[in-house]
C-alpha cells in the first residue's frame, strides 16, 4: 500500500485545510497562524508539538512570500519532519533478536506481530511468534492462525499457563532451532496494572537469563483512531516498562493522522512502523520526512 493512499483520510482533511488556508492568505499574520494552529490541534498534532511547529514556521516564513503554496508546503514538511525523534539502531550480539510487544487489547497487536513476522520472513529470516498472553485463550488462537497464515514458527502453552514459562520455553526452542527473530506477544490488560508490571518484568528477567541481552526491544502498539486515548496508554505503559519504540496501527482509518506527530514528539519515543490496513503487507517503516511530504502532496 502506498503511503499517500494509506493516509488518504488524513490528507483529505489536513492537507485540504492547509492548502485552502495558504491560498486564501496574502499575509502571514496573526489570523493565519491562529487558523493554522486550530487545524493542527484538530488533527491531533497535540498542543506542545503544534506550538513548537508554529514557532519554527514563523521564523522560516520570512524566507518565502505569502501565498506561495509550494514554498510554504516545503518548509512545513521540513519543520514537521524535524519534530520526530530518530530511532537508535541496536546491534544484536547473538541471535535470535527478541522483541517484546505490548499494548491494550484491540489496538491491532496480533495483526502487527503477523506483519512484522511477514516482513522479516521476506528478508529471509527464520521467525518465531510467541503467545505469552495466556490470559485470553482467543489471543493464543488468533496468533497461531496468523503464524500459520504467514508460514512462520509458533510457540505457546495452554490458556492460563505462566507467561514467563511460555517465554522461557519459547527461547529454548528459538536457540535450539536457530531462529533469527522472536516476537513475543504479551497480555494487554490495563486494569490490573500491578500484575501487568510484574508479569512484564518477569518475562523480561526470564528471557534475559536464557538469552543474555534480550529482550532487545520493547514495542508499544497503539491504535491511531483512538487519538488522545493512545497518548494516555503511552503514559500508563511507560510506568510499567521502558518503551523503545511505538508502532501506530490503523492510520488508514483516521482523518486525524496528526496524532503520529503528537505521540512521537510529546513522549520522545520513535515511531518505527505504521499500520495502513488489515493485510500482512500493510505495514510500512515510518520515516518523518516521507510522512510529512505525503501529508501535503
Ligand atoms: P489485538 O487485540 O490488539 O491483538 O488486535 P488485532 O490484531 O486482533 O486487531 C484488531 C482489529 O484491528 C482487527 O480487525 C484488525 O484487522 C484491525 N487492524 C489491525 N491493524 C490495522 C491497520 O493498520 N489498519 C486497519 N484498517 N485495521 C487494522
Short mmCIF file of C-alpha atoms and ligand atoms in Angstrom, two decimals:
data_model
loop_
_atom_site.label_atom_id
_atom_site.label_comp_id
_atom_site.label_asym_id
_atom_site.label_seq_id
_atom_site.Cartn_x
_atom_site.Cartn_y
_atom_site.Cartn_z
CA UNK A 1 0.00 0.00 0.00
CA UNK A 2 1.23 3.46 -0.89
CA UNK A 3 1.78 5.89 1.95
CA UNK A 4 -0.37 8.59 0.38
CA UNK A 5 -3.22 6.09 -0.14
CA UNK A 6 -2.99 4.85 3.43
CA UNK A 7 -3.11 8.45 4.63
CA UNK A 8 -5.95 9.47 2.32
CA UNK A 9 -8.41 10.25 5.14
CA UNK A 10 -5.93 12.50 6.91
CA UNK A 11 -4.84 14.06 3.64
CA UNK A 12 -8.44 14.78 2.64
CA UNK A 13 -8.82 16.84 5.78
CA UNK A 14 -5.47 18.20 6.88
CA UNK A 15 -3.88 18.88 3.52
CA UNK A 16 -7.04 20.35 2.12
CA UNK A 17 -7.40 22.74 5.05
CA UNK A 18 -3.78 23.80 4.94
CA UNK A 19 -3.87 24.30 1.19
CA UNK A 20 -7.04 26.37 1.49
CA UNK A 21 -5.53 28.45 4.25
CA UNK A 22 -2.39 29.20 2.25
CA UNK A 23 -4.22 30.08 -0.92
CA UNK A 24 -6.63 32.39 0.89
CA UNK A 25 -3.95 34.22 2.87
CA UNK A 26 -1.98 37.10 1.48
CA UNK A 27 -0.04 37.70 4.69
CA UNK A 28 1.46 35.54 7.39
CA UNK A 29 -0.44 37.48 10.04
CA UNK A 30 -1.83 36.58 13.46
CA UNK A 31 -5.01 35.35 11.84
CA UNK A 32 -3.06 32.97 9.59
CA UNK A 33 -1.11 31.45 12.47
CA UNK A 34 -4.22 31.11 14.63
CA UNK A 35 -6.04 29.26 11.89
CA UNK A 36 -3.09 27.00 11.28
CA UNK A 37 -2.88 26.27 14.99
CA UNK A 38 -6.54 25.28 15.05
CA UNK A 39 -6.15 22.98 12.04
CA UNK A 40 -3.19 21.20 13.64
CA UNK A 41 -4.85 20.81 17.03
CA UNK A 42 -7.97 19.41 15.33
CA UNK A 43 -5.78 16.86 13.55
CA UNK A 44 -4.47 15.65 16.94
CA UNK A 45 -0.96 17.01 16.43
CA UNK A 46 -1.08 17.88 20.13
CA UNK A 47 -0.72 21.21 21.91
CA UNK A 48 3.02 21.36 22.56
CA UNK A 49 4.12 19.99 19.16
CA UNK A 50 1.73 22.45 17.46
CA UNK A 51 3.18 25.44 19.31
CA UNK A 52 6.71 24.31 18.55
CA UNK A 53 5.89 23.79 14.88
CA UNK A 54 4.26 27.21 14.58
CA UNK A 55 7.17 28.96 16.31
CA UNK A 56 9.60 27.33 13.90
CA UNK A 57 7.39 28.12 10.91
CA UNK A 58 7.12 31.78 11.89
CA UNK A 59 10.89 32.08 11.57
CA UNK A 60 11.04 30.11 8.33
CA UNK A 61 8.12 32.00 6.76
CA UNK A 62 10.35 35.08 6.46
CA UNK A 63 12.18 33.26 3.65
CA UNK A 64 9.11 32.95 1.44
CA UNK A 65 6.35 35.11 0.04
CA UNK A 66 2.81 34.67 1.41
CA UNK A 67 0.55 32.82 -0.96
CA UNK A 68 3.39 30.72 -2.33
CA UNK A 69 1.78 27.36 -1.61
CA UNK A 70 4.65 25.21 -2.81
CA UNK A 71 7.26 27.08 -0.79
CA UNK A 72 5.13 27.02 2.33
CA UNK A 73 4.41 23.31 1.95
CA UNK A 74 8.12 22.69 1.65
CA UNK A 75 9.08 24.45 4.87
CA UNK A 76 6.06 22.96 6.60
CA UNK A 77 7.14 19.44 5.68
CA UNK A 78 10.72 20.15 6.79
CA UNK A 79 9.71 21.55 10.16
CA UNK A 80 7.14 18.80 10.73
CA UNK A 81 9.75 16.13 9.99
CA UNK A 82 12.16 17.73 12.45
CA UNK A 83 9.72 17.06 15.31
CA UNK A 84 10.23 13.28 15.11
CA UNK A 85 12.81 11.59 17.32
CA UNK A 86 15.21 9.33 15.44
CA UNK A 87 15.26 5.61 16.27
CA UNK A 88 18.58 4.29 17.51
CA UNK A 89 19.95 1.16 15.89
CA UNK A 90 20.85 -1.55 18.37
CA UNK A 91 23.37 -4.19 17.46
CA UNK A 92 22.34 -7.71 18.35
CA UNK A 93 25.41 -9.61 19.53
CA UNK A 94 23.89 -13.06 19.38
CA UNK A 95 20.81 -14.20 17.55
CA UNK A 96 17.93 -14.50 17.90
CA UNK A 97 16.78 -10.93 18.18
CA UNK A 98 13.98 -10.83 20.73
CA UNK A 99 11.18 -8.28 20.58
CA UNK A 100 8.52 -7.79 23.22
CA UNK A 101 5.18 -6.40 22.05
CA UNK A 102 2.91 -4.65 24.48
CA UNK A 103 -0.40 -2.85 24.08
CA UNK A 104 -4.06 -2.85 25.04
CA UNK A 105 -6.38 -5.47 23.53
CA UNK A 106 -7.94 -4.43 20.25
CA UNK A 107 -5.24 -1.98 19.14
CA UNK A 108 -4.05 -4.40 16.45
CA UNK A 109 -1.18 -6.07 18.32
CA UNK A 110 -1.73 -9.57 16.91
CA UNK A 111 -2.04 -8.28 13.35
CA UNK A 112 1.09 -6.17 13.85
CA UNK A 113 3.09 -9.17 15.07
CA UNK A 114 1.98 -11.04 11.95
CA UNK A 115 3.00 -8.09 9.77
CA UNK A 116 6.44 -7.89 11.42
CA UNK A 117 6.85 -11.65 11.01
CA UNK A 118 5.93 -11.41 7.35
CA UNK A 119 8.43 -8.60 6.73
CA UNK A 120 11.25 -10.44 8.48
CA UNK A 121 10.42 -13.64 6.64
CA UNK A 122 10.57 -11.78 3.32
CA UNK A 123 14.08 -10.70 4.35
CA UNK A 124 14.98 -14.37 4.72
CA UNK A 125 14.75 -14.55 8.49
CA UNK A 126 13.50 -17.52 10.48
CA UNK A 127 10.75 -16.14 12.71
CA UNK A 128 9.10 -17.46 15.87
CA UNK A 129 5.87 -15.96 17.18
CA UNK A 130 5.32 -16.50 20.88
CA UNK A 131 1.92 -16.37 22.57
CA UNK A 132 2.71 -15.16 26.08
CA UNK A 133 -0.75 -13.65 26.50
CA UNK A 134 -2.03 -16.79 28.18
CA UNK A 135 -4.77 -14.85 29.93
CA UNK A 136 -7.05 -14.94 26.88
CA UNK A 137 -7.50 -18.24 25.04
CA UNK A 138 -8.56 -16.28 21.96
CA UNK A 139 -5.28 -14.37 21.91
CA UNK A 140 -3.27 -17.60 21.62
CA UNK A 141 -5.58 -18.97 18.91
CA UNK A 142 -5.50 -15.76 16.87
CA UNK A 143 -1.73 -15.62 16.98
CA UNK A 144 -1.49 -19.27 15.92
CA UNK A 145 -3.81 -18.63 12.97
CA UNK A 146 -1.58 -15.76 11.85
CA UNK A 147 1.60 -17.77 12.31
CA UNK A 148 0.17 -20.48 10.03
CA UNK A 149 -1.06 -17.93 7.50
CA UNK A 150 2.33 -16.20 7.31
CA UNK A 151 4.13 -19.55 7.49
CA UNK A 152 6.39 -18.91 10.49
CA UNK A 153 7.09 -20.78 13.74
CA UNK A 154 4.81 -20.58 16.74
CA UNK A 155 5.11 -21.40 20.42
CA UNK A 156 2.64 -21.14 23.28
CA UNK A 157 1.07 -23.23 26.01
CA UNK A 158 -2.47 -23.79 27.17
CA UNK A 159 -4.63 -20.91 28.34
CA UNK A 160 -3.81 -19.97 31.93
CA UNK A 161 -0.14 -21.04 31.85
CA UNK A 162 2.52 -18.82 33.37
CA UNK A 163 3.51 -16.30 30.67
CA UNK A 164 7.12 -16.32 31.88
CA UNK A 165 7.25 -20.12 31.48
CA UNK A 166 6.00 -19.71 27.91
CA UNK A 167 8.73 -17.15 27.26
CA UNK A 168 11.40 -19.41 28.77
CA UNK A 169 10.42 -22.48 26.77
CA UNK A 170 9.96 -20.47 23.60
CA UNK A 171 13.51 -19.12 23.97
CA UNK A 172 14.75 -22.66 24.46
CA UNK A 173 13.15 -23.61 21.16
CA UNK A 174 14.44 -20.48 19.42
CA UNK A 175 18.03 -21.17 20.50
CA UNK A 176 17.92 -24.87 19.64
CA UNK A 177 16.26 -24.38 16.29
CA UNK A 178 18.33 -21.41 15.26
CA UNK A 179 15.62 -18.78 14.86
CA UNK A 180 16.63 -15.24 13.83
CA UNK A 181 13.75 -13.30 15.29
CA UNK A 182 11.43 -13.97 18.22
CA UNK A 183 8.27 -11.88 18.53
CA UNK A 184 6.66 -12.14 21.96
CA UNK A 185 3.00 -11.23 22.38
CA UNK A 186 2.10 -10.13 25.90
CA UNK A 187 -1.16 -9.53 27.75
CA UNK A 188 -2.72 -6.09 27.41
CA UNK A 189 -4.91 -5.77 30.42
CA UNK A 190 -4.52 -2.32 31.84
CA UNK A 191 -7.00 -2.61 34.68
CA UNK A 192 -4.61 -4.82 36.62
CA UNK A 193 -1.64 -2.52 36.31
CA UNK A 194 0.44 -4.00 39.12
CA UNK A 195 0.10 -7.53 37.76
CA UNK A 196 0.94 -6.35 34.30
CA UNK A 197 4.09 -4.68 35.54
CA UNK A 198 5.15 -7.78 37.47
CA UNK A 199 4.31 -10.05 34.57
CA UNK A 200 6.30 -7.98 32.09
CA UNK A 201 9.34 -7.76 34.33
CA UNK A 202 9.21 -11.49 35.00
CA UNK A 203 9.05 -12.23 31.26
CA UNK A 204 11.99 -9.88 30.70
CA UNK A 205 14.01 -11.47 33.50
CA UNK A 206 13.44 -14.97 32.20
CA UNK A 207 14.30 -14.04 28.62
CA UNK A 208 17.48 -12.34 29.75
CA UNK A 209 18.53 -15.33 31.80
CA UNK A 210 18.06 -17.69 28.89
CA UNK A 211 19.46 -15.31 26.28
CA UNK A 212 21.60 -12.52 27.81
CA UNK A 213 20.95 -9.12 26.27
CA UNK A 214 17.36 -9.96 25.40
CA UNK A 215 14.69 -8.73 25.04
CA UNK A 216 16.43 -6.33 22.68
CA UNK A 217 13.45 -4.10 22.13
CA UNK A 218 10.06 -3.39 23.68
CA UNK A 219 7.49 -2.05 21.24
CA UNK A 220 4.24 -0.43 22.29
CA UNK A 221 1.42 -0.89 19.77
CA UNK A 222 -1.14 1.93 19.63
CA UNK A 223 -4.34 2.46 17.64
CA UNK A 224 -4.24 5.81 15.80
CA UNK A 225 -8.04 6.01 15.65
CA UNK A 226 -8.20 6.38 19.44
CA UNK A 227 -6.48 9.78 19.38
CA UNK A 228 -5.86 11.17 22.84
CA UNK A 229 -6.55 7.76 24.37
CA UNK A 230 -3.46 6.44 22.66
CA UNK A 231 -1.45 9.12 24.44
CA UNK A 232 -2.71 8.04 27.85
CA UNK A 233 -1.70 4.46 27.00
CA UNK A 234 1.88 5.63 26.47
CA UNK A 235 1.69 7.17 29.93
CA UNK A 236 0.38 4.01 31.56
CA UNK A 237 2.66 1.51 29.87
CA UNK A 238 5.79 3.60 30.26
CA UNK A 239 5.23 3.37 34.00
CA UNK A 240 5.44 -0.44 33.77
CA UNK A 241 8.27 -0.90 31.33
CA UNK A 242 10.68 1.26 29.31
CA UNK A 243 9.33 1.64 25.77
CA UNK A 244 11.89 1.67 22.97
CA UNK A 245 9.59 2.13 20.00
CA UNK A 246 5.98 2.71 19.05
CA UNK A 247 4.04 1.16 16.19
CA UNK A 248 0.90 3.07 15.29
CA UNK A 249 -1.85 0.99 13.68
CA UNK A 250 -4.99 1.90 11.69
CA UNK A 251 -3.68 5.20 10.33
CA UNK A 252 -5.75 4.38 7.25
CA UNK A 253 -8.87 4.60 9.42
CA UNK A 254 -8.46 8.12 10.75
CA UNK A 255 -8.57 11.67 9.45
CA UNK A 256 -6.54 12.72 12.48
CA UNK A 257 -3.21 11.29 11.42
CA UNK A 258 -1.54 14.23 13.14
CA UNK A 259 -1.59 12.00 16.22
CA UNK A 260 1.63 10.49 14.87
CA UNK A 261 3.37 13.80 15.50
CA UNK A 262 1.64 14.27 18.83
CA UNK A 263 2.76 10.93 20.22
CA UNK A 264 6.32 10.84 18.89
CA UNK A 265 7.09 14.39 19.85
CA UNK A 266 5.30 14.52 23.20
CA UNK A 267 6.99 11.38 24.53
CA UNK A 268 10.19 11.49 22.51
CA UNK A 269 9.74 7.83 21.54
CA UNK A 270 10.45 6.94 17.91
CA UNK A 271 7.67 5.54 15.77
CA UNK A 272 9.23 2.77 13.71
CA UNK A 273 6.28 1.40 11.73
CA UNK A 274 2.75 2.41 10.84
CA UNK A 275 -0.20 0.16 10.02
CA UNK A 276 -2.15 1.13 6.93
CA UNK A 277 -4.55 -1.79 6.55
CA UNK A 278 -5.58 -5.24 7.74
CA UNK A 279 -3.40 -7.38 5.48
CA UNK A 280 0.04 -8.70 6.38
CA UNK A 281 1.60 -6.47 3.73
CA UNK A 282 0.05 -3.31 5.17
CA UNK A 283 2.89 -2.25 7.46
CA UNK A 284 5.32 0.48 6.48
CA UNK A 285 8.58 1.54 8.09
CA UNK A 286 7.93 5.03 9.39
CA UNK A 287 10.06 7.97 8.48
CA UNK A 288 9.12 11.51 9.43
CA UNK A 289 10.28 13.05 6.16
CA UNK A 290 8.19 10.84 3.87
CA UNK A 291 5.24 11.16 6.22
CA UNK A 292 5.41 14.96 6.22
CA UNK A 293 5.78 15.03 2.45
CA UNK A 294 2.94 12.56 1.81
CA UNK A 295 0.60 14.60 4.03
CA UNK A 296 0.82 17.70 1.86
CA UNK A 297 1.27 16.15 -1.58
P1 LIG B 1 -5.27 -7.10 19.23
O1 LIG B 1 -6.45 -7.40 20.13
O2 LIG B 1 -4.55 -5.87 19.70
O3 LIG B 1 -4.38 -8.24 19.03
O4 LIG B 1 -5.91 -6.65 17.82
P2 LIG B 1 -5.99 -7.43 16.43
O5 LIG B 1 -4.67 -7.64 15.84
O6 LIG B 1 -6.85 -8.62 16.59
O7 LIG B 1 -6.74 -6.33 15.55
C1 LIG B 1 -7.99 -5.77 15.88
C2 LIG B 1 -8.68 -5.31 14.59
O8 LIG B 1 -7.96 -4.24 14.01
C3 LIG B 1 -8.74 -6.38 13.52
O9 LIG B 1 -9.98 -6.34 12.88
C4 LIG B 1 -7.62 -6.00 12.55
O10 LIG B 1 -7.85 -6.45 11.24
C5 LIG B 1 -7.67 -4.49 12.64
N1 LIG B 1 -6.39 -3.84 12.29
C6 LIG B 1 -5.16 -4.07 12.80
N2 LIG B 1 -4.24 -3.24 12.26
C7 LIG B 1 -4.90 -2.47 11.35
C8 LIG B 1 -4.50 -1.41 10.45
O11 LIG B 1 -3.34 -0.97 10.37
N3 LIG B 1 -5.48 -0.87 9.68
C9 LIG B 1 -6.79 -1.30 9.75
N4 LIG B 1 -7.68 -0.70 8.96
N5 LIG B 1 -7.18 -2.27 10.58
C10 LIG B 1 -6.26 -2.86 11.37
#
